[in-house]
Amino acid sequence: LTGDKEKDNEYLMGGVIAEDGTYKFTEASDITAVSAIETAKDLKIDATGKTLTVNTAGTDSAAIKILNDGGSKVDINADKLVIKSSSEYAGKNSGIYAGDWNTTKKAVNINSNVEITAANTVGSNNYVYGVLASNADVTVNGNLKADVDGGKGGYNHTSDSAIMAQGSSYRKTSSTITVNGDVDITANGNGLHTNGNGSVITVNGGGAITVNDSSSYGGYAALRAGNGTINMNVAPENGK
């Protein structure tokens, strides 16, 4: 699913694409592919009151991918968004992967409770993320549950995280991830992780984070702020 009806003939012929370009799911639905949702244009999905399940399996994949020139905005409305991402090969895989260094900053808005399972336990050079924002702003208006397993880990302790917002001082990019609800995270990796150029993660609720570290390097953390800020169980003043 790309957001471009010229490429999404199956959805067009199935009556999923409305006249205004919105993808409307009127029943509980499953989308399964190597990159199940990979945007080519701005995308709006309306599954109000329904459960939308997005599955992917493969190497260097993501269940929901917003990269390169694939539009700049994604809006998803649902009762529950379930994301399952796994890999059978050493490499990178993510539940949601938004943004990159070289194009317009991406914006992802999800009005739904979200459940993410992401795993890559093959080999010892794995990169696994539940939500990865790189030059992107991601907002979840609902509760977020994530179960992330990075196996023996990647190149270092930054390679596997349930929720990661990263930036680059060299490229002058940064990211934000905001959860307007509670988080329930179990990770063989970091829980909440900011990495670079003042990136910010904010959880405007509470919840729990459990870290089980079986990586080769060790050093995972429930909260890891690297040149960035993590807000959880706090009341920021003037948004900061």
Short mmCIF file of C-alpha atoms in Angstrom, two decimals:
data_model
loop_
_atom_site.label_atom_id
_atom_site.label_comp_id
_atom_site.label_asym_id
_atom_site.label_seq_id
_atom_site.Cartn_x
_atom_site.Cartn_y
_atom_site.Cartn_z
CA LEU A 1 0.00 0.00 0.00
CA THR A 2 1.60 3.24 -1.17
CA GLY A 3 -0.91 6.11 -1.10
CA ASP A 4 -0.70 6.29 -4.90
CA LYS A 5 -3.86 4.82 -6.46
CA GLU A 6 -2.01 4.25 -9.72
CA LYS A 7 0.19 1.74 -7.89
CA ASP A 8 -2.51 0.35 -5.58
CA ASN A 9 -4.85 -1.18 -8.12
CA GLU A 10 -5.92 -3.96 -5.75
CA TYR A 11 -7.18 -1.41 -3.23
CA LEU A 12 -8.74 0.74 -5.96
CA MET A 13 -10.65 -2.18 -7.48
CA GLY A 14 -11.68 -3.33 -4.00
CA GLY A 15 -13.34 -0.01 -3.26
CA VAL A 16 -10.92 0.87 -0.46
CA ILE A 17 -9.78 4.18 -1.97
CA ALA A 18 -12.34 6.97 -1.56
CA GLU A 19 -12.75 9.89 -3.96
CA ASP A 20 -10.64 12.13 -1.74
CA GLY A 21 -7.81 9.55 -1.79
CA THR A 22 -8.40 8.23 1.74
CA TYR A 23 -7.93 4.49 2.20
CA LYS A 24 -11.07 3.38 4.06
CA PHE A 25 -11.18 0.02 5.82
CA THR A 26 -14.72 -0.78 6.96
CA GLU A 27 -13.87 -4.18 8.45
CA ALA A 28 -11.00 -5.53 10.54
CA SER A 29 -8.21 -5.91 7.97
CA ASP A 30 -4.74 -7.39 7.50
CA ILE A 31 -2.00 -6.05 5.20
CA THR A 32 0.95 -8.38 4.61
CA ALA A 33 4.05 -7.74 2.47
CA VAL A 34 7.83 -7.29 2.79
CA SER A 35 7.10 -3.59 3.30
CA ALA A 36 3.36 -3.68 3.87
CA ILE A 37 2.86 0.09 3.81
CA GLU A 38 5.57 1.97 1.89
CA THR A 39 4.47 5.45 0.93
CA ALA A 40 4.87 6.96 -2.51
CA LYS A 41 2.68 9.95 -1.64
CA ASP A 42 1.06 11.47 1.42
CA LEU A 43 -1.23 8.82 2.90
CA LYS A 44 -4.42 8.87 4.93
CA ILE A 45 -5.89 5.64 6.30
CA ASP A 46 -9.33 5.57 7.93
CA ALA A 47 -10.10 2.38 9.85
CA THR A 48 -12.15 4.13 12.53
CA GLY A 49 -13.57 1.65 15.04
CA LYS A 50 -11.70 -1.27 13.46
CA THR A 51 -8.45 -3.17 14.02
CA LEU A 52 -5.86 -2.75 11.28
CA THR A 53 -3.05 -5.34 11.33
CA VAL A 54 0.15 -4.75 9.35
CA ASN A 55 2.57 -7.66 8.87
CA THR A 56 6.02 -7.80 7.35
CA ALA A 57 8.81 -10.35 7.25
CA GLY A 58 12.14 -9.96 5.50
CA THR A 59 15.49 -8.26 5.74
CA ASP A 60 15.89 -4.46 5.75
CA SER A 61 12.11 -4.11 5.94
CA ALA A 62 9.53 -2.17 7.88
CA ALA A 63 5.82 -2.76 8.33
CA ILE A 64 5.18 0.96 7.82
CA LYS A 65 7.89 2.83 5.91
CA ILE A 66 7.93 6.56 5.09
CA LEU A 67 11.26 7.29 3.43
CA ASN A 68 13.00 9.16 0.65
CA ASP A 69 10.52 10.89 -1.71
CA GLY A 70 7.52 8.90 -0.51
CA GLY A 71 5.40 11.86 0.54
CA SER A 72 5.84 13.75 3.78
CA LYS A 73 2.75 12.95 5.84
CA VAL A 74 0.90 9.85 7.06
CA ASP A 75 -2.35 9.91 9.05
CA ILE A 76 -3.85 6.69 10.44
CA ASN A 77 -7.16 6.48 12.32
CA ALA A 78 -8.21 3.16 13.85
CA ASP A 79 -9.49 1.54 17.01
CA LYS A 80 -6.26 -0.49 17.18
CA LEU A 81 -3.19 -0.61 14.98
CA VAL A 82 -1.33 -3.93 15.29
CA ILE A 83 2.15 -4.13 13.74
CA LYS A 84 4.19 -7.34 13.40
CA SER A 85 7.68 -7.10 11.94
CA SER A 86 10.26 -9.89 11.81
CA SER A 87 13.34 -10.83 9.84
CA GLU A 88 14.89 -14.15 8.93
CA TYR A 89 18.22 -12.54 8.01
CA ALA A 90 20.70 -10.29 9.77
CA GLY A 91 19.84 -6.69 8.91
CA LYS A 92 17.47 -3.90 9.90
CA ASN A 93 13.76 -4.19 10.49
CA SER A 94 11.25 -1.91 12.12
CA GLY A 95 7.61 -1.63 12.99
CA ILE A 96 7.42 2.03 11.91
CA TYR A 97 10.36 3.64 10.09
CA ALA A 98 9.87 7.33 9.32
CA GLY A 99 12.29 9.81 7.76
CA ASP A 100 15.80 9.89 6.42
CA TRP A 101 18.63 12.38 6.26
CA ASN A 102 18.29 13.63 2.69
CA THR A 103 14.65 14.63 2.12
CA THR A 104 11.76 16.60 3.61
CA LYS A 105 11.00 15.98 7.26
CA LYS A 106 8.24 13.42 7.69
CA ALA A 107 5.13 13.65 9.91
CA VAL A 108 3.26 10.58 11.15
CA ASN A 109 0.04 10.97 13.14
CA ILE A 110 -1.64 7.86 14.55
CA ASN A 111 -5.00 8.20 16.28
CA SER A 112 -5.25 4.73 17.72
CA ASN A 113 -3.94 2.39 20.35
CA VAL A 114 -0.84 0.72 18.92
CA GLU A 115 0.66 -2.74 19.50
CA ILE A 116 4.06 -3.49 17.94
CA THR A 117 6.05 -6.70 17.83
CA ALA A 118 9.46 -6.44 16.14
CA ALA A 119 12.14 -9.11 16.18
CA ASN A 120 15.39 -10.09 14.52
CA THR A 121 17.24 -12.83 16.36
CA VAL A 122 19.38 -14.07 13.45
CA GLY A 123 23.11 -13.46 13.69
CA SER A 124 24.74 -10.76 15.80
CA ASN A 125 24.49 -7.64 13.60
CA ASN A 126 20.82 -6.85 13.94
CA TYR A 127 19.08 -3.49 14.00
CA VAL A 128 15.54 -3.71 15.36
CA TYR A 129 13.19 -0.87 16.26
CA GLY A 130 9.54 -0.69 17.19
CA VAL A 131 9.32 2.96 16.13
CA LEU A 132 12.30 4.65 14.45
CA ALA A 133 12.12 8.37 13.61
CA SER A 134 15.00 9.83 11.61
CA ASN A 135 14.25 13.42 10.58
CA ALA A 136 10.59 12.85 11.45
CA ASP A 137 7.89 13.80 13.93
CA VAL A 138 5.77 10.85 15.07
CA THR A 139 2.68 11.26 17.27
CA VAL A 140 0.60 8.45 18.75
CA ASN A 141 -2.72 9.56 20.25
CA GLY A 142 -3.37 6.44 22.29
CA ASN A 143 -1.54 3.81 24.29
CA LEU A 144 1.53 2.14 22.80
CA LYS A 145 2.58 -1.42 23.58
CA ALA A 146 5.84 -2.72 22.12
CA ASP A 147 7.70 -6.03 22.36
CA VAL A 148 11.11 -5.77 20.67
CA ASP A 149 13.77 -8.49 20.46
CA GLY A 150 17.16 -7.65 18.98
CA GLY A 151 18.63 -11.07 19.66
CA LYS A 152 22.38 -10.87 20.26
CA GLY A 153 22.35 -7.22 19.25
CA GLY A 154 23.86 -5.07 16.56
CA TYR A 155 27.18 -3.30 16.34
CA ASN A 156 26.72 -1.65 19.75
CA HIS A 157 24.17 -0.86 22.44
CA THR A 158 22.37 1.69 20.22
CA SER A 159 21.31 -0.81 17.57
CA ASP A 160 18.06 -2.09 19.11
CA SER A 161 15.36 0.06 20.68
CA ALA A 162 11.61 -0.08 21.19
CA ILE A 163 11.20 3.64 20.48
CA MET A 164 14.03 5.69 18.99
CA ALA A 165 14.20 9.34 17.86
CA GLN A 166 17.45 10.25 16.16
CA GLY A 167 19.05 13.25 14.51
CA SER A 168 22.29 14.49 13.02
CA SER A 169 24.13 17.64 14.01
CA TYR A 170 26.13 17.42 10.78
CA ARG A 171 22.97 17.33 8.66
CA LYS A 172 21.07 19.59 11.07
CA THR A 173 18.17 17.16 11.49
CA SER A 174 16.29 16.02 14.58
CA SER A 175 13.22 13.98 15.44
CA THR A 176 10.40 13.83 17.96
CA ILE A 177 8.19 10.96 19.10
CA THR A 178 5.18 11.80 21.27
CA VAL A 179 2.87 9.25 22.90
CA ASN A 180 -0.32 10.79 24.28
CA GLY A 181 -1.09 7.76 26.39
CA ASP A 182 0.68 5.04 28.34
CA VAL A 183 3.52 2.81 27.19
CA ASP A 184 3.99 -0.88 27.92
CA ILE A 185 7.40 -1.92 26.63
CA THR A 186 9.32 -5.19 26.81
CA ALA A 187 12.65 -5.03 25.02
CA ASN A 188 15.76 -7.05 24.41
CA GLY A 189 17.15 -3.63 23.54
CA ASN A 190 16.64 -0.09 24.81
CA GLY A 191 13.21 1.10 25.86
CA LEU A 192 13.03 4.83 24.99
CA HIS A 193 16.10 6.10 23.15
CA THR A 194 17.08 9.52 21.78
CA ASN A 195 20.21 9.71 19.67
CA GLY A 196 21.46 13.01 18.32
CA ASN A 197 20.95 16.74 17.84
CA GLY A 198 18.37 17.41 20.52
CA SER A 199 15.83 14.78 19.49
CA VAL A 200 12.96 14.35 21.96
CA ILE A 201 10.70 11.51 23.15
CA THR A 202 7.71 12.46 25.29
CA VAL A 203 5.29 10.07 26.96
CA ASN A 204 2.31 12.08 28.23
CA GLY A 205 1.15 9.23 30.40
CA GLY A 206 2.86 6.52 32.40
CA GLY A 207 3.37 2.84 31.97
CA ALA A 208 6.14 0.31 32.32
CA ILE A 209 9.41 -0.52 30.57
CA THR A 210 11.15 -3.87 31.03
CA VAL A 211 14.60 -4.42 29.54
CA ASN A 212 16.05 -7.92 29.09
CA ASP A 213 19.63 -7.64 27.90
CA SER A 214 21.04 -10.66 26.05
CA SER A 215 23.15 -8.70 23.57
CA SER A 216 26.82 -9.38 22.92
CA TYR A 217 27.76 -5.86 24.08
CA GLY A 218 25.40 -5.18 26.97
CA GLY A 219 24.44 -1.75 28.16
CA TYR A 220 20.80 -1.48 27.14
CA ALA A 221 18.69 0.93 29.19
CA ALA A 222 15.02 1.58 29.86
CA LEU A 223 15.66 5.28 29.16
CA ARG A 224 18.70 6.27 27.08
CA ALA A 225 19.17 9.93 26.17
CA GLY A 226 22.13 10.60 23.86
CA ASN A 227 22.29 14.31 23.00
CA GLY A 228 18.52 14.39 23.37
CA THR A 229 15.67 14.50 25.89
CA ILE A 230 13.22 11.93 27.23
CA ASN A 231 10.12 13.06 29.12
CA MET A 232 8.13 10.41 30.98
CA ASN A 233 5.97 10.75 34.07
CA VAL A 234 6.67 14.49 34.14
CA ALA A 235 4.66 17.63 33.50
CA PRO A 236 6.75 19.80 31.16
CA GLU A 237 6.53 23.56 31.67
CA ASN A 238 5.61 25.44 28.49
CA GLY A 239 6.00 22.20 26.55
CA LYS A 240 9.62 21.73 27.62
#
